[in-house]
Amino acid sequence: MASDPRTPDNVPAREESGHEEPTKPGASGTSSRGTVPGASGGAVVPKGKAGKEKGRAGKEEPKRPEPADRDVEEKPRITRAGMIWTATVAGLILLVLLIIFIAQNQDQVTLRYFALEGRVNLGLALFIAAVGGGLLTAIAGAARIIQLRAVAHKDRKRKRNQTR
């Protein structure tokens, strides 16, 4: 009896999307499964189901864990109230550090600005400079946000007019 060249032993293994072919035939050289004639790569399916279940022979779907089976704790949700609370705590810590900075820098310095001249504590002068820089940055950022919103508003208006 001549050996069929398309038996699972002689067919080169091909990787198909998520499909593994069995490589062991039965004891007599034939298994309880047959090959589907004309199927690419000799796809193995159970006898009697040729063409009905392509590539799903002998596969079980993995079980999904039930909610009660989960041992992993879920992360707590991040909420706006939590973010506000965190920002408040960070702000208070920064304020305490700033008060310590001003208290340690009590040396008097002379500040000159054009024709104005005055004596101020060093810590207070640096604090005023930092607040002034922050205000300038905030003004520049607000101007850019207003500009971007105006462009977005014009785009929405133009798209509405085009769809009519």
Short mmCIF file of N, CA and C in Angstrom, two decimals:
data_model
loop_
_atom_site.label_atom_id
_atom_site.label_comp_id
_atom_site.label_asym_id
_atom_site.label_seq_id
_atom_site.Cartn_x
_atom_site.Cartn_y
_atom_site.Cartn_z
N MET A 1 0.85 -1.17 0.00
CA MET A 1 0.00 0.00 0.00
C MET A 1 0.89 1.23 0.00
N ALA A 2 0.65 2.14 -0.93
CA ALA A 2 1.47 3.34 -1.06
C ALA A 2 1.02 4.39 -0.06
N SER A 3 1.99 5.11 0.45
CA SER A 3 1.70 6.15 1.44
C SER A 3 1.21 7.40 0.73
N ASP A 4 0.16 8.01 1.26
CA ASP A 4 -0.38 9.24 0.68
C ASP A 4 0.56 10.40 1.00
N PRO A 5 1.01 11.17 -0.01
CA PRO A 5 1.95 12.26 0.25
C PRO A 5 1.34 13.40 1.06
N ARG A 6 0.03 13.42 1.26
CA ARG A 6 -0.60 14.53 1.97
C ARG A 6 -0.99 14.15 3.39
N THR A 7 -0.41 13.10 3.96
CA THR A 7 -0.71 12.77 5.35
C THR A 7 -0.11 13.82 6.24
N PRO A 8 -0.60 13.99 7.45
CA PRO A 8 -0.08 15.04 8.34
C PRO A 8 1.41 14.89 8.61
N ASP A 9 1.98 13.66 8.49
CA ASP A 9 3.42 13.49 8.73
C ASP A 9 4.25 14.13 7.62
N ASN A 10 3.77 14.14 6.41
CA ASN A 10 4.54 14.60 5.28
C ASN A 10 4.26 16.04 4.87
N VAL A 11 3.25 16.65 5.45
CA VAL A 11 2.89 18.02 5.09
C VAL A 11 3.73 18.97 5.93
N PRO A 12 4.44 19.93 5.30
CA PRO A 12 5.21 20.88 6.10
C PRO A 12 4.29 21.74 6.95
N ALA A 13 4.77 22.02 8.15
CA ALA A 13 3.95 22.81 9.09
C ALA A 13 3.82 24.24 8.58
N ARG A 14 2.60 24.73 8.52
CA ARG A 14 2.33 26.11 8.13
C ARG A 14 1.68 26.81 9.29
N GLU A 15 2.07 28.03 9.50
CA GLU A 15 1.44 28.80 10.56
C GLU A 15 0.26 29.55 9.99
N GLU A 16 -0.89 29.24 10.50
CA GLU A 16 -2.10 29.96 10.14
C GLU A 16 -2.51 30.77 11.34
N SER A 17 -3.34 31.73 11.16
CA SER A 17 -3.70 32.63 12.25
C SER A 17 -4.37 31.86 13.38
N GLY A 18 -3.58 31.59 14.44
CA GLY A 18 -4.13 30.99 15.64
C GLY A 18 -4.50 29.53 15.50
N HIS A 19 -4.09 28.80 14.41
CA HIS A 19 -4.49 27.43 14.22
C HIS A 19 -3.27 26.53 14.30
N GLU A 20 -3.29 25.56 15.20
CA GLU A 20 -2.21 24.61 15.31
C GLU A 20 -2.72 23.26 14.84
N GLU A 21 -1.92 22.57 14.01
CA GLU A 21 -2.32 21.27 13.51
C GLU A 21 -1.71 20.20 14.39
N PRO A 22 -2.46 19.11 14.65
CA PRO A 22 -1.88 18.01 15.41
C PRO A 22 -0.81 17.32 14.56
N THR A 23 0.26 16.85 15.21
CA THR A 23 1.35 16.24 14.46
C THR A 23 1.44 14.74 14.66
N LYS A 24 0.71 14.16 15.61
CA LYS A 24 0.78 12.73 15.85
C LYS A 24 -0.39 12.02 15.19
N PRO A 25 -0.13 11.11 14.29
CA PRO A 25 -1.22 10.31 13.76
C PRO A 25 -1.53 9.18 14.73
N GLY A 26 -2.61 8.45 14.44
CA GLY A 26 -2.98 7.30 15.27
C GLY A 26 -1.96 6.19 15.13
N ALA A 27 -2.16 5.06 15.82
CA ALA A 27 -1.20 3.96 15.85
C ALA A 27 -1.07 3.29 14.49
N SER A 28 -2.15 3.21 13.71
CA SER A 28 -2.11 2.52 12.42
C SER A 28 -1.73 3.45 11.28
N GLY A 29 -1.36 4.66 11.55
CA GLY A 29 -1.00 5.59 10.49
C GLY A 29 -2.17 6.46 10.09
N THR A 30 -3.37 6.12 10.51
CA THR A 30 -4.53 6.97 10.27
C THR A 30 -5.10 7.35 11.61
N SER A 31 -5.67 8.49 11.70
CA SER A 31 -6.24 8.93 12.97
C SER A 31 -7.75 8.98 12.85
N SER A 32 -8.38 9.33 13.95
CA SER A 32 -9.83 9.45 13.91
C SER A 32 -10.25 10.72 13.19
N ARG A 33 -9.27 11.50 12.82
CA ARG A 33 -9.57 12.72 12.07
C ARG A 33 -9.08 12.52 10.65
N GLY A 34 -9.68 13.16 9.73
CA GLY A 34 -9.27 13.05 8.34
C GLY A 34 -8.87 14.40 7.81
N THR A 35 -8.24 14.39 6.65
CA THR A 35 -7.89 15.66 6.01
C THR A 35 -8.98 16.02 5.04
N VAL A 36 -9.18 17.28 4.85
CA VAL A 36 -10.20 17.76 3.94
C VAL A 36 -9.57 17.90 2.57
N PRO A 37 -10.08 17.18 1.56
CA PRO A 37 -9.50 17.31 0.23
C PRO A 37 -9.65 18.74 -0.28
N GLY A 38 -8.57 19.24 -0.86
CA GLY A 38 -8.62 20.58 -1.42
C GLY A 38 -8.37 21.69 -0.41
N ALA A 39 -8.25 21.35 0.88
CA ALA A 39 -7.99 22.37 1.88
C ALA A 39 -6.52 22.73 1.86
N SER A 40 -6.21 23.97 2.05
CA SER A 40 -4.82 24.40 1.98
C SER A 40 -4.03 23.81 3.14
N GLY A 41 -2.90 23.16 2.79
CA GLY A 41 -2.02 22.64 3.82
C GLY A 41 -2.57 21.43 4.52
N GLY A 42 -3.59 20.78 3.98
CA GLY A 42 -4.13 19.58 4.61
C GLY A 42 -4.73 19.86 5.96
N ALA A 43 -5.64 20.82 6.06
CA ALA A 43 -6.26 21.17 7.32
C ALA A 43 -6.96 19.97 7.90
N VAL A 44 -6.75 19.72 9.17
CA VAL A 44 -7.31 18.55 9.82
C VAL A 44 -8.57 18.96 10.54
N VAL A 45 -9.67 18.22 10.23
CA VAL A 45 -10.94 18.45 10.89
C VAL A 45 -11.53 17.10 11.25
N PRO A 46 -12.43 17.06 12.21
CA PRO A 46 -13.05 15.77 12.55
C PRO A 46 -13.83 15.22 11.37
N LYS A 47 -13.86 13.85 11.28
CA LYS A 47 -14.62 13.23 10.20
C LYS A 47 -16.09 13.54 10.38
N GLY A 48 -16.74 13.76 9.28
CA GLY A 48 -18.17 14.06 9.32
C GLY A 48 -18.45 15.55 9.44
N LYS A 49 -17.43 16.34 9.67
CA LYS A 49 -17.63 17.79 9.80
C LYS A 49 -16.78 18.55 8.81
N ALA A 50 -16.43 17.93 7.72
CA ALA A 50 -15.57 18.58 6.73
C ALA A 50 -16.28 19.80 6.17
N GLY A 51 -15.62 20.95 6.24
CA GLY A 51 -16.16 22.18 5.67
C GLY A 51 -17.04 22.96 6.61
N LYS A 52 -17.48 22.35 7.71
CA LYS A 52 -18.37 23.07 8.62
C LYS A 52 -17.59 23.92 9.60
N GLU A 53 -16.52 23.36 10.16
CA GLU A 53 -15.74 24.09 11.15
C GLU A 53 -14.30 24.17 10.68
N LYS A 54 -14.00 25.14 9.92
CA LYS A 54 -12.65 25.29 9.40
C LYS A 54 -11.71 25.74 10.51
N GLY A 55 -10.67 24.94 10.77
CA GLY A 55 -9.63 25.33 11.70
C GLY A 55 -10.03 25.33 13.16
N ARG A 56 -11.21 24.86 13.51
CA ARG A 56 -11.63 24.90 14.90
C ARG A 56 -11.71 23.52 15.50
N ALA A 57 -11.18 22.51 14.78
CA ALA A 57 -11.28 21.14 15.27
C ALA A 57 -10.48 20.96 16.54
N GLY A 58 -11.10 20.41 17.56
CA GLY A 58 -10.41 20.07 18.79
C GLY A 58 -10.01 21.26 19.64
N LYS A 59 -10.48 22.42 19.35
CA LYS A 59 -10.11 23.61 20.13
C LYS A 59 -11.23 23.95 21.09
N GLU A 60 -10.85 24.26 22.30
CA GLU A 60 -11.82 24.74 23.27
C GLU A 60 -11.58 26.21 23.51
N GLU A 61 -12.63 26.95 23.66
CA GLU A 61 -12.48 28.37 23.95
C GLU A 61 -12.03 28.53 25.40
N PRO A 62 -11.08 29.43 25.65
CA PRO A 62 -10.61 29.61 27.03
C PRO A 62 -11.72 30.21 27.88
N LYS A 63 -11.74 29.78 29.13
CA LYS A 63 -12.75 30.30 30.05
C LYS A 63 -12.37 31.69 30.49
N ARG A 64 -13.33 32.56 30.53
CA ARG A 64 -13.11 33.89 31.07
C ARG A 64 -13.42 33.84 32.55
N PRO A 65 -12.59 34.46 33.38
CA PRO A 65 -12.85 34.40 34.82
C PRO A 65 -14.11 35.17 35.18
N GLU A 66 -14.85 34.59 36.07
CA GLU A 66 -16.03 35.26 36.59
C GLU A 66 -15.58 36.37 37.53
N PRO A 67 -16.39 37.40 37.72
CA PRO A 67 -16.00 38.48 38.62
C PRO A 67 -15.64 37.98 40.02
N ALA A 68 -16.29 36.92 40.51
CA ALA A 68 -15.99 36.40 41.84
C ALA A 68 -14.65 35.65 41.86
N ASP A 69 -14.20 35.16 40.68
CA ASP A 69 -12.95 34.41 40.60
C ASP A 69 -11.73 35.31 40.59
N ARG A 70 -11.88 36.57 40.38
CA ARG A 70 -10.74 37.47 40.26
C ARG A 70 -10.08 37.68 41.62
N ASP A 71 -8.77 37.46 41.66
CA ASP A 71 -8.03 37.71 42.88
C ASP A 71 -7.36 39.07 42.85
N VAL A 72 -7.27 39.66 41.66
CA VAL A 72 -6.59 40.94 41.50
C VAL A 72 -7.55 42.06 41.89
N GLU A 73 -7.05 42.94 42.76
CA GLU A 73 -7.88 44.07 43.15
C GLU A 73 -7.85 45.12 42.06
N GLU A 74 -8.98 45.73 41.79
CA GLU A 74 -9.03 46.78 40.79
C GLU A 74 -8.46 48.06 41.36
N LYS A 75 -7.85 48.88 40.48
CA LYS A 75 -7.29 50.15 40.91
C LYS A 75 -8.44 51.09 41.26
N PRO A 76 -8.23 51.93 42.27
CA PRO A 76 -9.28 52.90 42.58
C PRO A 76 -9.40 53.91 41.45
N ARG A 77 -10.62 54.34 41.21
CA ARG A 77 -10.88 55.31 40.15
C ARG A 77 -10.32 56.67 40.52
N ILE A 78 -9.78 57.37 39.52
CA ILE A 78 -9.30 58.72 39.74
C ILE A 78 -10.46 59.67 39.47
N THR A 79 -10.78 60.49 40.46
CA THR A 79 -11.91 61.41 40.33
C THR A 79 -11.41 62.85 40.36
N ARG A 80 -12.27 63.76 39.96
CA ARG A 80 -11.91 65.18 40.00
C ARG A 80 -11.70 65.64 41.44
N ALA A 81 -12.53 65.16 42.34
CA ALA A 81 -12.39 65.55 43.74
C ALA A 81 -11.03 65.09 44.28
N GLY A 82 -10.61 63.89 43.89
CA GLY A 82 -9.30 63.38 44.32
C GLY A 82 -8.16 64.21 43.75
N MET A 83 -8.31 64.61 42.49
CA MET A 83 -7.27 65.43 41.87
C MET A 83 -7.20 66.81 42.53
N ILE A 84 -8.34 67.37 42.87
CA ILE A 84 -8.38 68.68 43.53
C ILE A 84 -7.74 68.58 44.92
N TRP A 85 -8.06 67.50 45.64
CA TRP A 85 -7.49 67.30 46.97
C TRP A 85 -5.97 67.17 46.87
N THR A 86 -5.47 66.41 45.91
CA THR A 86 -4.02 66.23 45.72
C THR A 86 -3.36 67.57 45.37
N ALA A 87 -3.99 68.34 44.49
CA ALA A 87 -3.43 69.64 44.12
C ALA A 87 -3.42 70.59 45.31
N THR A 88 -4.43 70.53 46.15
CA THR A 88 -4.49 71.39 47.34
C THR A 88 -3.37 71.04 48.31
N VAL A 89 -3.15 69.76 48.54
CA VAL A 89 -2.08 69.33 49.44
C VAL A 89 -0.72 69.75 48.88
N ALA A 90 -0.51 69.57 47.57
CA ALA A 90 0.75 69.98 46.96
C ALA A 90 0.94 71.49 47.08
N GLY A 91 -0.12 72.27 46.89
CA GLY A 91 -0.05 73.71 47.03
C GLY A 91 0.30 74.14 48.44
N LEU A 92 -0.30 73.47 49.44
CA LEU A 92 0.01 73.80 50.83
C LEU A 92 1.46 73.48 51.17
N ILE A 93 1.97 72.36 50.68
CA ILE A 93 3.38 72.02 50.92
C ILE A 93 4.28 73.08 50.29
N LEU A 94 3.96 73.49 49.07
CA LEU A 94 4.75 74.52 48.40
C LEU A 94 4.69 75.84 49.16
N LEU A 95 3.53 76.18 49.70
CA LEU A 95 3.38 77.42 50.46
C LEU A 95 4.22 77.38 51.74
N VAL A 96 4.24 76.26 52.43
CA VAL A 96 5.07 76.13 53.63
C VAL A 96 6.54 76.30 53.28
N LEU A 97 6.99 75.68 52.18
CA LEU A 97 8.38 75.82 51.75
C LEU A 97 8.69 77.28 51.40
N LEU A 98 7.75 77.98 50.81
CA LEU A 98 7.93 79.39 50.44
C LEU A 98 8.04 80.26 51.70
N ILE A 99 7.21 79.99 52.69
CA ILE A 99 7.28 80.75 53.95
C ILE A 99 8.63 80.54 54.62
N ILE A 100 9.13 79.31 54.61
CA ILE A 100 10.45 79.03 55.18
C ILE A 100 11.53 79.80 54.42
N PHE A 101 11.41 79.83 53.08
CA PHE A 101 12.38 80.55 52.26
C PHE A 101 12.39 82.04 52.59
N ILE A 102 11.23 82.65 52.71
CA ILE A 102 11.15 84.08 53.01
C ILE A 102 11.67 84.36 54.41
N ALA A 103 11.34 83.47 55.37
CA ALA A 103 11.80 83.68 56.75
C ALA A 103 13.32 83.60 56.86
N GLN A 104 13.95 82.75 56.06
CA GLN A 104 15.40 82.60 56.13
C GLN A 104 16.14 83.68 55.36
N ASN A 105 15.48 84.41 54.48
CA ASN A 105 16.13 85.44 53.67
C ASN A 105 15.59 86.82 54.06
N GLN A 106 15.91 87.25 55.27
CA GLN A 106 15.42 88.52 55.79
C GLN A 106 16.38 89.68 55.54
N ASP A 107 17.45 89.43 54.82
CA ASP A 107 18.41 90.51 54.54
C ASP A 107 17.75 91.61 53.72
N GLN A 108 18.06 92.85 54.06
CA GLN A 108 17.53 93.99 53.32
C GLN A 108 18.37 94.23 52.06
N VAL A 109 17.69 94.41 50.93
CA VAL A 109 18.37 94.71 49.68
C VAL A 109 17.76 95.96 49.08
N THR A 110 18.54 96.67 48.29
CA THR A 110 18.05 97.87 47.62
C THR A 110 17.65 97.50 46.20
N LEU A 111 16.41 97.79 45.86
CA LEU A 111 15.93 97.52 44.51
C LEU A 111 15.80 98.84 43.77
N ARG A 112 16.23 98.86 42.51
CA ARG A 112 16.10 100.04 41.67
C ARG A 112 15.38 99.64 40.39
N TYR A 113 14.37 100.41 40.03
CA TYR A 113 13.62 100.17 38.80
C TYR A 113 13.35 101.52 38.18
N PHE A 114 14.04 101.80 37.08
CA PHE A 114 14.04 103.13 36.45
C PHE A 114 14.36 104.19 37.51
N ALA A 115 13.43 105.08 37.81
CA ALA A 115 13.70 106.15 38.77
C ALA A 115 13.30 105.77 40.19
N LEU A 116 12.70 104.59 40.35
CA LEU A 116 12.24 104.16 41.67
C LEU A 116 13.37 103.43 42.40
N GLU A 117 13.40 103.61 43.70
CA GLU A 117 14.40 102.93 44.52
C GLU A 117 13.75 102.62 45.86
N GLY A 118 14.06 101.42 46.38
CA GLY A 118 13.48 101.05 47.67
C GLY A 118 14.24 99.89 48.30
N ARG A 119 14.01 99.72 49.59
CA ARG A 119 14.65 98.62 50.33
C ARG A 119 13.57 97.60 50.69
N VAL A 120 13.88 96.32 50.37
CA VAL A 120 12.92 95.23 50.58
C VAL A 120 13.69 94.01 51.09
N ASN A 121 13.01 93.15 51.80
CA ASN A 121 13.61 91.87 52.21
C ASN A 121 13.93 91.06 50.96
N LEU A 122 15.05 90.35 50.98
CA LEU A 122 15.48 89.55 49.83
C LEU A 122 14.43 88.49 49.47
N GLY A 123 13.91 87.78 50.47
CA GLY A 123 12.91 86.72 50.22
C GLY A 123 11.66 87.28 49.57
N LEU A 124 11.20 88.45 50.06
CA LEU A 124 10.01 89.08 49.49
C LEU A 124 10.27 89.54 48.06
N ALA A 125 11.46 90.08 47.80
CA ALA A 125 11.80 90.53 46.45
C ALA A 125 11.80 89.35 45.47
N LEU A 126 12.39 88.24 45.87
CA LEU A 126 12.41 87.06 45.00
C LEU A 126 11.00 86.49 44.80
N PHE A 127 10.18 86.55 45.86
CA PHE A 127 8.79 86.08 45.74
C PHE A 127 8.02 86.93 44.75
N ILE A 128 8.19 88.26 44.82
CA ILE A 128 7.50 89.17 43.90
C ILE A 128 7.96 88.91 42.46
N ALA A 129 9.25 88.67 42.27
CA ALA A 129 9.78 88.38 40.94
C ALA A 129 9.19 87.07 40.39
N ALA A 130 9.09 86.05 41.24
CA ALA A 130 8.53 84.76 40.80
C ALA A 130 7.06 84.89 40.44
N VAL A 131 6.30 85.62 41.25
CA VAL A 131 4.88 85.82 40.96
C VAL A 131 4.71 86.61 39.66
N GLY A 132 5.55 87.63 39.47
CA GLY A 132 5.49 88.41 38.22
C GLY A 132 5.77 87.55 37.00
N GLY A 133 6.78 86.66 37.08
CA GLY A 133 7.08 85.74 35.98
C GLY A 133 5.94 84.77 35.71
N GLY A 134 5.33 84.29 36.78
CA GLY A 134 4.18 83.39 36.62
C GLY A 134 3.00 84.08 35.95
N LEU A 135 2.76 85.36 36.33
CA LEU A 135 1.67 86.11 35.71
C LEU A 135 1.92 86.34 34.22
N LEU A 136 3.16 86.66 33.85
CA LEU A 136 3.47 86.85 32.44
C LEU A 136 3.26 85.55 31.65
N THR A 137 3.66 84.42 32.23
CA THR A 137 3.47 83.13 31.57
C THR A 137 1.98 82.81 31.43
N ALA A 138 1.21 83.08 32.48
CA ALA A 138 -0.23 82.82 32.43
C ALA A 138 -0.92 83.68 31.38
N ILE A 139 -0.51 84.95 31.26
CA ILE A 139 -1.11 85.84 30.26
C ILE A 139 -0.80 85.36 28.86
N ALA A 140 0.46 84.94 28.62
CA ALA A 140 0.82 84.43 27.29
C ALA A 140 0.06 83.13 26.98
N GLY A 141 -0.08 82.26 27.96
CA GLY A 141 -0.83 81.01 27.75
C GLY A 141 -2.31 81.27 27.48
N ALA A 142 -2.90 82.21 28.22
CA ALA A 142 -4.31 82.54 28.01
C ALA A 142 -4.53 83.12 26.62
N ALA A 143 -3.61 83.96 26.16
CA ALA A 143 -3.74 84.53 24.82
C ALA A 143 -3.71 83.42 23.76
N ARG A 144 -2.82 82.45 23.93
CA ARG A 144 -2.74 81.34 22.96
C ARG A 144 -3.99 80.48 23.00
N ILE A 145 -4.52 80.22 24.16
CA ILE A 145 -5.75 79.42 24.28
C ILE A 145 -6.91 80.13 23.61
N ILE A 146 -7.03 81.44 23.82
CA ILE A 146 -8.10 82.22 23.17
C ILE A 146 -7.95 82.15 21.66
N GLN A 147 -6.72 82.25 21.18
CA GLN A 147 -6.47 82.18 19.74
C GLN A 147 -6.87 80.82 19.18
N LEU A 148 -6.50 79.74 19.85
CA LEU A 148 -6.85 78.40 19.37
C LEU A 148 -8.36 78.16 19.41
N ARG A 149 -9.02 78.66 20.44
CA ARG A 149 -10.48 78.51 20.51
C ARG A 149 -11.18 79.25 19.39
N ALA A 150 -10.68 80.41 19.04
CA ALA A 150 -11.28 81.19 17.95
C ALA A 150 -11.13 80.44 16.63
N VAL A 151 -9.96 79.84 16.39
CA VAL A 151 -9.74 79.07 15.16
C VAL A 151 -10.67 77.85 15.14
N ALA A 152 -10.79 77.16 16.27
CA ALA A 152 -11.66 75.98 16.33
C ALA A 152 -13.12 76.37 16.10
N HIS A 153 -13.54 77.51 16.65
CA HIS A 153 -14.91 77.99 16.45
C HIS A 153 -15.18 78.28 14.98
N LYS A 154 -14.22 78.91 14.31
CA LYS A 154 -14.37 79.20 12.88
C LYS A 154 -14.46 77.91 12.07
N ASP A 155 -13.65 76.91 12.42
CA ASP A 155 -13.69 75.63 11.71
C ASP A 155 -15.03 74.93 11.88
N ARG A 156 -15.56 74.92 13.13
CA ARG A 156 -16.88 74.30 13.36
C ARG A 156 -17.96 75.01 12.57
N LYS A 157 -17.90 76.33 12.56
CA LYS A 157 -18.91 77.11 11.84
C LYS A 157 -18.83 76.83 10.34
N ARG A 158 -17.60 76.73 9.81
CA ARG A 158 -17.42 76.45 8.38
C ARG A 158 -17.94 75.04 8.04
N LYS A 159 -17.68 74.06 8.89
CA LYS A 159 -18.15 72.69 8.63
C LYS A 159 -19.67 72.62 8.68
N ARG A 160 -20.28 73.36 9.60
CA ARG A 160 -21.75 73.38 9.67
C ARG A 160 -22.34 73.96 8.40
N ASN A 161 -21.74 75.02 7.90
CA ASN A 161 -22.24 75.65 6.67
C ASN A 161 -22.03 74.76 5.46
N GLN A 162 -21.00 73.94 5.43
CA GLN A 162 -20.74 73.05 4.30
C GLN A 162 -21.74 71.89 4.26
N THR A 163 -22.20 71.42 5.42
CA THR A 163 -23.12 70.28 5.44
C THR A 163 -24.54 70.67 5.09
N ARG A 164 -24.86 71.94 5.08
CA ARG A 164 -26.22 72.38 4.78
C ARG A 164 -26.47 72.44 3.31
#
